Backbone as JSON, one array per atom type, in Angstrom:
{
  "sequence": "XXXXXXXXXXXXXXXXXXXXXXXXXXXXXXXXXXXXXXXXXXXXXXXXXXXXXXXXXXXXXXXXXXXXXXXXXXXXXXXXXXXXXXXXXXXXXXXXXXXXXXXXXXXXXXXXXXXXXXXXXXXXXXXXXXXXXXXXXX",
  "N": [[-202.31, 149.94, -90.67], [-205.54, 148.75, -89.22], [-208.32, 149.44, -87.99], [-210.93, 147.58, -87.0], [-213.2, 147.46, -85.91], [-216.7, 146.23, -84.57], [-216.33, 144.05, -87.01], [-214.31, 142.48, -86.86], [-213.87, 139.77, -84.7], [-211.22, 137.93, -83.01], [-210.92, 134.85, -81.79], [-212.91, 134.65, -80.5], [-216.91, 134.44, -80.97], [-218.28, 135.33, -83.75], [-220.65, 138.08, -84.2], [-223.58, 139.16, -85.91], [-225.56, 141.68, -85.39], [-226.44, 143.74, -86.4], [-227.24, 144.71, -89.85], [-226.37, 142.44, -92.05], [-225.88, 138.84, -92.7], [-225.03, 137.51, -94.96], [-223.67, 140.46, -95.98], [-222.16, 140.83, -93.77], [-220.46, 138.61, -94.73], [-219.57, 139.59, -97.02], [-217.71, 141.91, -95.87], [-215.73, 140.77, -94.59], [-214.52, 139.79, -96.98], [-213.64, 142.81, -98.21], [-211.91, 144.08, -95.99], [-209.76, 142.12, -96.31], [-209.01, 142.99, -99.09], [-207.79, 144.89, -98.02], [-205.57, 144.65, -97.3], [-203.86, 144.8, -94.76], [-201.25, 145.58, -92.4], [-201.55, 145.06, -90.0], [-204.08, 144.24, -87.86], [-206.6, 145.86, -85.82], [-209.16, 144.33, -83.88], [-212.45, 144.55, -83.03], [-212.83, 142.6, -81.12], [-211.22, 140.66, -78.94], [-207.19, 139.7, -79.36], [-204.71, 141.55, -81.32], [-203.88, 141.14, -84.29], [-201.65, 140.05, -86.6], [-199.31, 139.62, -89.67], [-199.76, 136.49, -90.6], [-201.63, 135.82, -89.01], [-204.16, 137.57, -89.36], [-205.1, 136.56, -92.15], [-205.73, 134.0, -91.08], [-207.91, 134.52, -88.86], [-209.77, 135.92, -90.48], [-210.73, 133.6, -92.45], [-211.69, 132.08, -90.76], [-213.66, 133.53, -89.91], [-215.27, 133.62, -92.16], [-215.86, 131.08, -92.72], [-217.32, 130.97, -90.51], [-219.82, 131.94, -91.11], [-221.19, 130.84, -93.07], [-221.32, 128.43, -92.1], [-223.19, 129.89, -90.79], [-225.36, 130.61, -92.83], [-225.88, 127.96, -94.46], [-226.75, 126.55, -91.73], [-229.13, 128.22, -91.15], [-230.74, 127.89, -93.02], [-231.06, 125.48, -93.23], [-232.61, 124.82, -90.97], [-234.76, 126.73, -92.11], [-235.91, 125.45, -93.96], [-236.94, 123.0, -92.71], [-238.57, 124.18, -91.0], [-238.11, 124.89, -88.39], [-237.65, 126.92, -85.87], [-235.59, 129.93, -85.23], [-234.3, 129.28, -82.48], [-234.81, 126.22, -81.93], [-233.08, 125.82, -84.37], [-231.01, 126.28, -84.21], [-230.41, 124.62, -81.35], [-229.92, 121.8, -82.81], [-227.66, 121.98, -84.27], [-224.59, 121.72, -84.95], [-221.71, 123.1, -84.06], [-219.07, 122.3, -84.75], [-215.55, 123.11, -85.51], [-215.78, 125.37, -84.03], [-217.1, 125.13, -81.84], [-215.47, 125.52, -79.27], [-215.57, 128.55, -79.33], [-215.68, 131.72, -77.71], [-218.72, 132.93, -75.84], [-220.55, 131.32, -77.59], [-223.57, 131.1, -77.28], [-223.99, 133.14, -79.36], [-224.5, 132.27, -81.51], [-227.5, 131.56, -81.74], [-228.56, 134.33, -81.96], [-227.07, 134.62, -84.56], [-228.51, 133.09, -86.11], [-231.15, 134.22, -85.89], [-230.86, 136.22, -87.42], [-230.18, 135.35, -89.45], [-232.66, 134.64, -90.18], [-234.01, 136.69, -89.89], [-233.07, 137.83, -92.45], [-233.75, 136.18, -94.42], [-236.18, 135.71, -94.61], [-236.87, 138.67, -95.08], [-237.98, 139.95, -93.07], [-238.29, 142.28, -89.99], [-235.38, 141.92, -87.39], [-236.16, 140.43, -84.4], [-235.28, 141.83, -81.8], [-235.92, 141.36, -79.28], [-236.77, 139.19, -79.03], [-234.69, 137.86, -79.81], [-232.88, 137.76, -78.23], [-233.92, 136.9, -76.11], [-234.49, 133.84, -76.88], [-231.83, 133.26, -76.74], [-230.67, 133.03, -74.43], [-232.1, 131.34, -73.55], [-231.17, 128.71, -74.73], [-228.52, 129.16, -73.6], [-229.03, 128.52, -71.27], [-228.79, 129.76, -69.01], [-228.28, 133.83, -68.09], [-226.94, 135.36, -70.1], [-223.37, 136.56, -70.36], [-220.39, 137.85, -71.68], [-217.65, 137.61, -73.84], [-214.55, 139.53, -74.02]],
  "CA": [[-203.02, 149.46, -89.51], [-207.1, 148.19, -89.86], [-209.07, 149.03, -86.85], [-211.91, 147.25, -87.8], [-213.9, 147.65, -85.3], [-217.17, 145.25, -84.77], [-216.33, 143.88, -88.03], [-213.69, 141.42, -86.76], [-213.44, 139.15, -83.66], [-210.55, 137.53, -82.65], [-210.85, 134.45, -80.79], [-214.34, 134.56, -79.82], [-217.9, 134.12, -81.77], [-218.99, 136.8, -84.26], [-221.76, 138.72, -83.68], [-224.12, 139.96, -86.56], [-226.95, 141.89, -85.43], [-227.11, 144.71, -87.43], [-226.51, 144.13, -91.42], [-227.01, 140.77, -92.31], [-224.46, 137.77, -92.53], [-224.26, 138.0, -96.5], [-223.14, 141.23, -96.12], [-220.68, 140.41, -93.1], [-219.09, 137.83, -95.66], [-219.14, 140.28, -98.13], [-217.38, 142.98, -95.29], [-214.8, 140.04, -94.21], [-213.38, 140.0, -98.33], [-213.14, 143.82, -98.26], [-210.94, 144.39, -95.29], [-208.81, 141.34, -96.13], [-208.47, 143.26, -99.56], [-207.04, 146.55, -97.86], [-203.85, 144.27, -97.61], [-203.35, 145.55, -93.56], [-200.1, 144.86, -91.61], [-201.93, 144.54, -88.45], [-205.87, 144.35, -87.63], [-206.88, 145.89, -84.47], [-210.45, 144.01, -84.05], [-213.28, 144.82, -82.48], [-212.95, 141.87, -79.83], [-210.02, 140.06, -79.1], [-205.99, 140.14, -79.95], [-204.6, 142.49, -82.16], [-203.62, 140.36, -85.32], [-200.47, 140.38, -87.92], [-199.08, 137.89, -90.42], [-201.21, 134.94, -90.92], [-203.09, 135.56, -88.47], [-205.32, 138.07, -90.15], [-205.51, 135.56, -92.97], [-206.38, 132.61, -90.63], [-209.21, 135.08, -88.76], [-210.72, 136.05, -91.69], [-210.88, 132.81, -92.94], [-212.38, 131.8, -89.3], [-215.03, 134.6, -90.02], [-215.96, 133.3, -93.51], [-216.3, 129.38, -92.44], [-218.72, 130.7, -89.45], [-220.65, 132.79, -91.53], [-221.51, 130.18, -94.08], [-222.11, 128.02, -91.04], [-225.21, 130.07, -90.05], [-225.9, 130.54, -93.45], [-226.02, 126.79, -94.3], [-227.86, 126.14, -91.05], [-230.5, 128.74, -91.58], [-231.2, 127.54, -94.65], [-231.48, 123.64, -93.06], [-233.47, 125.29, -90.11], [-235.7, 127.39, -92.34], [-236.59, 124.07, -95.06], [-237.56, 121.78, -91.86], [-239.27, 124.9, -90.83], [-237.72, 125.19, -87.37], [-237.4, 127.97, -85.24], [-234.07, 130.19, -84.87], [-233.58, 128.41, -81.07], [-235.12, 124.18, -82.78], [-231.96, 124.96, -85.28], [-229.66, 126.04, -83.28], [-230.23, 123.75, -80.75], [-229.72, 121.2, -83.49], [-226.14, 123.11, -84.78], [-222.88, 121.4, -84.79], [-220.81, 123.94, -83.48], [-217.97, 122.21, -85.3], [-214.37, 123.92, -85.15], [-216.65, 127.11, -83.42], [-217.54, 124.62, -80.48], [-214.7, 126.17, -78.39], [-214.87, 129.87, -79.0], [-216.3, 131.88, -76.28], [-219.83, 133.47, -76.68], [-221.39, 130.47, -78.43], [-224.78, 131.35, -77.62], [-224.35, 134.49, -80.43], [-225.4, 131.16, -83.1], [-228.62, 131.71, -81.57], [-228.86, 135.49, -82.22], [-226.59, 135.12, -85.22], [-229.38, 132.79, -86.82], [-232.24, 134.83, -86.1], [-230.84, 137.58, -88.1], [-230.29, 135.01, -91.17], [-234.01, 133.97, -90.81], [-234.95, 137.8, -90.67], [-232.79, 138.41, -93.64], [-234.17, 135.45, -95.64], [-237.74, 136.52, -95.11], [-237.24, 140.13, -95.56], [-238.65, 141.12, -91.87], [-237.17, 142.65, -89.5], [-234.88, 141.58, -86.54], [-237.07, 140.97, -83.18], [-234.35, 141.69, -80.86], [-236.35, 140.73, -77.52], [-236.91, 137.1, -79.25], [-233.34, 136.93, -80.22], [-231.9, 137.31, -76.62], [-234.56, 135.43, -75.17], [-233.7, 132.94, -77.33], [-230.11, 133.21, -76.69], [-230.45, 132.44, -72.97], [-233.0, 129.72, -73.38], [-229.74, 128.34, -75.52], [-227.49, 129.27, -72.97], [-230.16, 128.14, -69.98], [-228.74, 130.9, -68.05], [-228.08, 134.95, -68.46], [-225.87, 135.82, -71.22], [-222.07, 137.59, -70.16], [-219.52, 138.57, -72.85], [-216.17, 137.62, -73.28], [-213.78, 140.55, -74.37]],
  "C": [[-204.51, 149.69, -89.75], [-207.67, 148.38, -88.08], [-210.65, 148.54, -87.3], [-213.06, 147.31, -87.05], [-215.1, 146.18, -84.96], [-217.24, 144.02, -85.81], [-215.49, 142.24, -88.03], [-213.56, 140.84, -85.12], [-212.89, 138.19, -83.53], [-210.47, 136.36, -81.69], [-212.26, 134.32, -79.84], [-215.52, 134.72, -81.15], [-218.36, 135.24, -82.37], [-219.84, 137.31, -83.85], [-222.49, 139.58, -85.02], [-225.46, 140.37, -86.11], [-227.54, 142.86, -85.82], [-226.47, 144.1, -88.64], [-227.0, 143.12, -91.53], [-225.42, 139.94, -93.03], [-223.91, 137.59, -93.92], [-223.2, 139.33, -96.14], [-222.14, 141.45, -94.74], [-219.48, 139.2, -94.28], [-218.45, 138.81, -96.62], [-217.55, 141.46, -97.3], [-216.12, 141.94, -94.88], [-214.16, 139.83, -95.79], [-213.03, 141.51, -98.39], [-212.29, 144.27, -97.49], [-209.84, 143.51, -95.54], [-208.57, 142.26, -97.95], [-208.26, 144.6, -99.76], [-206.0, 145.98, -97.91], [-203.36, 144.8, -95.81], [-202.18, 144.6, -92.92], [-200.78, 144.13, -90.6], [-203.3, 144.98, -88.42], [-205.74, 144.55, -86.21], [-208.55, 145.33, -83.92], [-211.17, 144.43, -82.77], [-213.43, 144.44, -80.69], [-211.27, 141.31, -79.95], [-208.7, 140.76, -79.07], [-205.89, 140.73, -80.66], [-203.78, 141.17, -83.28], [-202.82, 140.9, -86.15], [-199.91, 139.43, -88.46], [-200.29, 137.38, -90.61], [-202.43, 134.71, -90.07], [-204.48, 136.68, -88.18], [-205.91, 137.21, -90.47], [-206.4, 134.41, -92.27], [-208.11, 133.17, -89.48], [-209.95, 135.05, -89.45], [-211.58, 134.88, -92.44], [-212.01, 132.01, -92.08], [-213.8, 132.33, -89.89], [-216.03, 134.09, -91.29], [-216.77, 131.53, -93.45], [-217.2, 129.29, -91.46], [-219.83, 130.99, -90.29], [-221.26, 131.68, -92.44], [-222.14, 129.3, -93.1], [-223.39, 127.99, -91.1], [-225.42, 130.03, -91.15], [-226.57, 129.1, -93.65], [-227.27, 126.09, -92.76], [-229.07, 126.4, -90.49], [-230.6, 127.78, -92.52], [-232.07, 126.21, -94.19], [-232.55, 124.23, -92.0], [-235.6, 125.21, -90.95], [-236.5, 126.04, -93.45], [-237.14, 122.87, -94.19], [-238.58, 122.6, -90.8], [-239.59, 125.06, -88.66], [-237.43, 126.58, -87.16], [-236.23, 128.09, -85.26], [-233.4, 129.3, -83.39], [-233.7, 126.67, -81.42], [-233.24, 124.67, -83.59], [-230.86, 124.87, -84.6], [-228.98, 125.12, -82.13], [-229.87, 122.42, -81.3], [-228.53, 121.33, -84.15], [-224.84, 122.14, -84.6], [-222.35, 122.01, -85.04], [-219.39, 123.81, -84.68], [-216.43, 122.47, -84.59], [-214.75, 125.05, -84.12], [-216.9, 126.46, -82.16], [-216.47, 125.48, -79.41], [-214.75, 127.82, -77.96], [-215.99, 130.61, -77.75], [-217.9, 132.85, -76.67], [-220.75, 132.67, -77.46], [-222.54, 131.1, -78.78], [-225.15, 132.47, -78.96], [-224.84, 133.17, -81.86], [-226.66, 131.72, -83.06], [-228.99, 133.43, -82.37], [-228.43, 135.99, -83.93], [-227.8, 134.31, -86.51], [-230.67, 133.31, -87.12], [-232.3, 135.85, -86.89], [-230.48, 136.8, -89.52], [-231.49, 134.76, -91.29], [-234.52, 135.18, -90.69], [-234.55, 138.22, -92.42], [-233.27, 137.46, -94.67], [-235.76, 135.66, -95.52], [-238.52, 137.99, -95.06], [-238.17, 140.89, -94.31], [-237.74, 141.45, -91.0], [-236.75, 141.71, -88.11], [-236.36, 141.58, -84.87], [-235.87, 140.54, -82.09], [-234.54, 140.89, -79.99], [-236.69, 139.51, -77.58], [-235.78, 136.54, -79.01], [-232.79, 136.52, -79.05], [-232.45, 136.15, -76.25], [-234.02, 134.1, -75.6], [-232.5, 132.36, -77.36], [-230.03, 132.4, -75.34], [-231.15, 131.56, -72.64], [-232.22, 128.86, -74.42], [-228.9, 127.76, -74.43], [-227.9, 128.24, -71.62], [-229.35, 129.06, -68.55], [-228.45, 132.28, -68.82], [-227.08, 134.81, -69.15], [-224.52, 136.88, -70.05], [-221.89, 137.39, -71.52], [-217.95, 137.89, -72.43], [-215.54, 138.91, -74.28], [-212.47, 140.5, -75.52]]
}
């Protein structure tokens, strides 16, 4: 048994805002090669069988996501809220928490120019996303 703590969410939108989203991909191949019966995650259902595998897999196809749309952001030299607002959601359009693109991009455009996180942008940014206050789903 894997309690993985913030590491995995189940059913709702990741969240990287400490670390950086390389090193969440990197942290989504190391728990999938502990081999666990059952993942107790951070957010969400408790997971067994395939549907680790099909989380994980979830986790790796967002993450590339933001990567990928930093990247397109940061080369048309848009802001973390311009890209996101520009974002096709994709498969991710449904899960709950969206607005974390917003927060989850500002932490690939601190980690691709080596400064640090400005939290009180990211929210803001999040809820001028959202166009109202941020909740949580569980």
């Amino acid at each position: 048994m894997l309690f993985s703590g913030d590491l995995v969410f189940a059913g709702l939108t990741p969240l990287v805002f400490m670390g950086s989203v390389d090193g969440a991909l990197a942290a989504v191949d190391w728990l999938e090669s502990l081999q666990p019966d059952v993942v107790v995650p951070g957010h969400g259902p408790v997971l067994t069988g395939t549907g680790i595998t099909r989380v994980l897999d979830e986790h790796r196809r967002y993450y590339r996501l933001i990567l990928d749309t930093a990247q397109g952001g940061l080369s048309r030299a848009l802001t973390p809220l311009q890209t996101a607002r520009q974002a096709d959601l994709g498969e991710f359009t449904g899960w709950a928490d969206a607005e974390r693109i917003v927060l989850n991009l500002h932490r690939a455009y601190a980690d691709h120019t080596g400064r640090d996180l400005d939290v009180i942008a990211a929210f803001e940014d999040a809820v001028a996303w959202l166009g109202h206050p941020m909740h949580t789903s569980v």
